Amino acid sequence: MGNTDTKLNFRKAVIQLTTKTQPVEATDDAFWDQFWSDSATSVQDVFALIPAAEIRAVREESPSNLATLCYKAVEKLVAGAESGCPSDTEKQIILNCARLLTRVLPYIFEDPDWRGFFWSSVPGAGRSQDDDDEEDSSRPLAESLLLAVANLLFCPDFTVQSHRRSGTDTTEDIHTLDSCEYIWEAGVGFAHSPTPNHTHDLNRTELLKLLLTCFSEAMYLPPLSESNGAGNPWVQFFCSAENRHALPLFTSLLNVVCAYDPVGYGIPYNHLLFWDSREPLVEVSAQLLIVTLDSDPTTNSGPSMDGTTTSTAMDENESPVPDNLFVNYLSRIHREEDFQFILKGLARLLLNPLTQTYLPNSTKKIQFHQELLVLFWKLCDFNKKFLFFVLKSSDVLDVLVPILYFLNDARADQSRVGLMHIGVFILLLLSGERNFGVRLNKPYSVRVPMDIPVFTGTHADLLIVVFHKVITSGHQRLQPLYDCLLTIIVNVSPYLKSLSMVASNKLLHLLEAFSSPWFLFSSPQNHHLVFFLLEVFNNIIQYQFDGNSSLVYAIIRKRNIFHQLANLPSDTPSIQRALQRKKKPAEPISRTNSQDGASMEGSRPAAPAEPGTLKTSLIATPAIEKLTEKSQVSEDGTLRAIDPDVPQAELEDGAQSRQTRRFSNVSSSSQWNPTTDWVMSWKVKLPLQTIMRLLQVLVPQVEKICIDKGLTDESEILKFLQHGTLVGLLPVPHPILIRKYQANAGTAMWFRTYMWGVIYLRNMDPPVWYDTDVKLFEIQRV
């Protein structure tokens, strides 16, 4: 039968399903088999031949037919998982059923009345032919479906290579095979790399797409609803001890992602000649990993596991054991070589979009960097040993550079706000560790073309220059991130040995912009940004004065900013005058006067989103006090958490007390009326003593040299400052304060909406969720 005939038959069956007013009997195999008989349909065909309107019509008008269709399809998957799909016909039926369920499930999820359907027991559904087991016969449909797919993902000659010796015709028993011997790729806990098999990759991809669709019920619940906080029942069951393949599947997904090399054999234009069957598999594997790991670690503890599902790659000594086995396995990886494999793999993929070659389009660029960033976040968040490993060597810079590249590249694009947030969150998490600040002192020599001023310096300079660019030329919706960006700089500042002149000038330009009276008075929180920057200068002067003559010189040159801050007027007429002078609301910060030299060669300016680009909405992120927890660094380098109830002023002489605050748009609080008392309440706490003392000592000396030697040359003054010292002249050094990221319900929910938004937009061929009634976020056009 030709392909066209097959499609016609399939289409006819769909029409019959919508038009039959009487329920079709479940026993009418001749009718139901039309949906999955050995036709050569593709997943795209299935989507085209079953329009959304018809699925909804069956759901409303012939609900029993939709129910029967679903459970018959699940029954076929269960049968295939039982038999091991020895024939090509059976393999084709499995793929067709998977495509059909992928098409239909979102329409089941969008209707609250149907949501419980897969969790009810359908008599006879999901039961294998020769099975009298009571427990299995009454399994909810969802469980039968998930267990069947798990089995099918380790099915010899369908999704994994058979280990049969040639010449013997005994088939491997799918029920007893040890799937840990069939892991898809070498890497964590598995040394053998199976020969690549195009067909197996395609079959795995289709089954994983179905799993992802099963897990997507979360998209149909509003972000702040009770049910959304309760956990995803599909994920909870699939990642429980009920799934005997949980460990090999977790390991397969992780290894497939981390072993992938998109450049392949290194032949230019290779990707234009050969379709890479591995990339779609890697992409859906990354998406499945982040969805299965979407679990709140604080609430996720359960009974200890038996020894059958552990492997030597996992650390046995961790407690308490999370119910979610994927989270459990991830948190217990501990071998250095496994960490190295994961970090090298993720860095290789994150650096891929940055690879510049002299031949345009000659190397393949991957598109799933957002999923990789979420995966990296989960690894650091759930596995502290991995986080310390990352920071132990300068390999962390191979993750930092791509993140800074994405932040700079996406800063003008409204559709990429989520990417900006995840990048900043990762850097905030890393910056809470001393080693991150130390690593930033490594010279920056990788010349990735970026639309930033050319400089010679370290990775710290790169970070400051990019953050400055984001703040001064990003779009308005990034304003809630300013606090995070400056917190990161504060956290690393005590360890920065030598800032370049370019980066030093950028920091002073930010202070100049943030300390203008109109900006300080135009919102109740803007003065916090000034406090952060003063804390950066104080940390560097007190702890890294010797190597930072460029910064000291920049402070001396811009000393009027500090004097103006110290003498900030607080009487009502001055406040009103400053607010009248306020710039037009469009530009929060002046872009002039930031001394931007030429951008790097080969770079393109950051572009706004193309009109019509789809984006998904995000919920607000928690305020910086909720995101972080303050710790004081003791003399021996250990961190001591600060009691939040102790007034801040008692802890740090002259440092600010920060009231808890909500993020408001930094410069637009319409009802806001600044008063003299309010200005005085924080002005007296501005930590200016150290800088004023530095200026008092050094300015007369620098002026004297200029007069004596008739100098106008920077290099001579810098030479003098390099050999100067302030030992004994500055106030007693303040304790170093680090603001460490802390997990909380607000960020967990933010990650959930961001992650599913990315997955929604990245699955447009076929459009699995497009035009269904999702509730977790809104789909908007730029």
PDB file of N, CA and C in Angstrom, residues 10-11 72 98 149 244 307 313 341 539 565 581-582 616 642:
ATOM      1  N   PHE A  10      -5.598   6.765   7.358  1.00  0.00           N
ATOM      2  CA  PHE A  10      -5.412   7.344   8.690  1.00  0.00           C
ATOM      3  C   PHE A  10      -6.364   8.529   8.875  1.00  0.00           C
ATOM      4  N   ARG A  11      -6.404   9.376   7.836  1.00  0.00           N
ATOM      5  CA  ARG A  11      -7.266  10.568   7.895  1.00  0.00           C
ATOM      6  C   ARG A  11      -8.742  10.155   8.013  1.00  0.00           C
ATOM      7  N   LYS A  72      -6.209   2.304  24.268  1.00  0.00           N
ATOM      8  CA  LYS A  72      -5.776   1.302  23.277  1.00  0.00           C
ATOM      9  C   LYS A  72      -4.319   1.574  22.859  1.00  0.00           C
ATOM     10  N   ALA A  98       3.294   6.150  19.906  1.00  0.00           N
ATOM     11  CA  ALA A  98       4.009   7.220  20.613  1.00  0.00           C
ATOM     12  C   ALA A  98       3.675   8.576  19.995  1.00  0.00           C
ATOM     13  N   VAL A 149       7.173   2.799  28.368  1.00  0.00           N
ATOM     14  CA  VAL A 149       8.169   3.618  27.657  1.00  0.00           C
ATOM     15  C   VAL A 149       9.568   3.371  28.237  1.00  0.00           C
ATOM     16  N   ARG A 244      12.385   0.431  37.139  1.00  0.00           N
ATOM     17  CA  ARG A 244      13.643  -0.288  37.366  1.00  0.00           C
ATOM     18  C   ARG A 244      14.766   0.217  36.462  1.00  0.00           C
ATOM     19  N   GLY A 307      19.959  -1.523  47.932  1.00  0.00           N
ATOM     20  CA  GLY A 307      21.242  -1.487  47.230  1.00  0.00           C
ATOM     21  C   GLY A 307      21.172  -1.871  45.768  1.00  0.00           C
ATOM     22  N   ALA A 313      29.488   4.641  40.626  1.00  0.00           N
ATOM     23  CA  ALA A 313      29.688   6.064  40.327  1.00  0.00           C
ATOM     24  C   ALA A 313      29.006   6.946  41.353  1.00  0.00           C
ATOM     25  N   PHE A 341      34.413  14.808  33.105  1.00  0.00           N
ATOM     26  CA  PHE A 341      33.656  14.472  31.888  1.00  0.00           C
ATOM     27  C   PHE A 341      32.441  15.410  31.733  1.00  0.00           C
ATOM     28  N   ASN A 539      36.316  47.184  49.544  1.00  0.00           N
ATOM     29  CA  ASN A 539      36.957  45.865  49.575  1.00  0.00           C
ATOM     30  C   ASN A 539      38.298  45.874  48.851  1.00  0.00           C
ATOM     31  N   LEU A 565      28.525  63.015  46.837  1.00  0.00           N
ATOM     32  CA  LEU A 565      27.722  62.069  47.620  1.00  0.00           C
ATOM     33  C   LEU A 565      27.717  62.456  49.095  1.00  0.00           C
ATOM     34  N   ARG A 581      14.678  67.986  37.368  1.00  0.00           N
ATOM     35  CA  ARG A 581      15.740  67.869  36.379  1.00  0.00           C
ATOM     36  C   ARG A 581      15.816  66.465  35.785  1.00  0.00           C
ATOM     37  N   LYS A 582      15.004  65.572  36.362  1.00  0.00           N
ATOM     38  CA  LYS A 582      15.046  64.153  35.967  1.00  0.00           C
ATOM     39  C   LYS A 582      14.954  64.012  34.453  1.00  0.00           C
ATOM     40  N   THR A 616       7.896  33.737  26.030  1.00  0.00           N
ATOM     41  CA  THR A 616       6.971  33.307  27.088  1.00  0.00           C
ATOM     42  C   THR A 616       7.208  34.196  28.302  1.00  0.00           C
ATOM     43  N   ILE A 642      25.350  35.325  59.188  1.00  0.00           N
ATOM     44  CA  ILE A 642      25.018  36.467  60.043  1.00  0.00           C
ATOM     45  C   ILE A 642      23.573  36.344  60.479  1.00  0.00           C
TER      46      ILE A 642
END
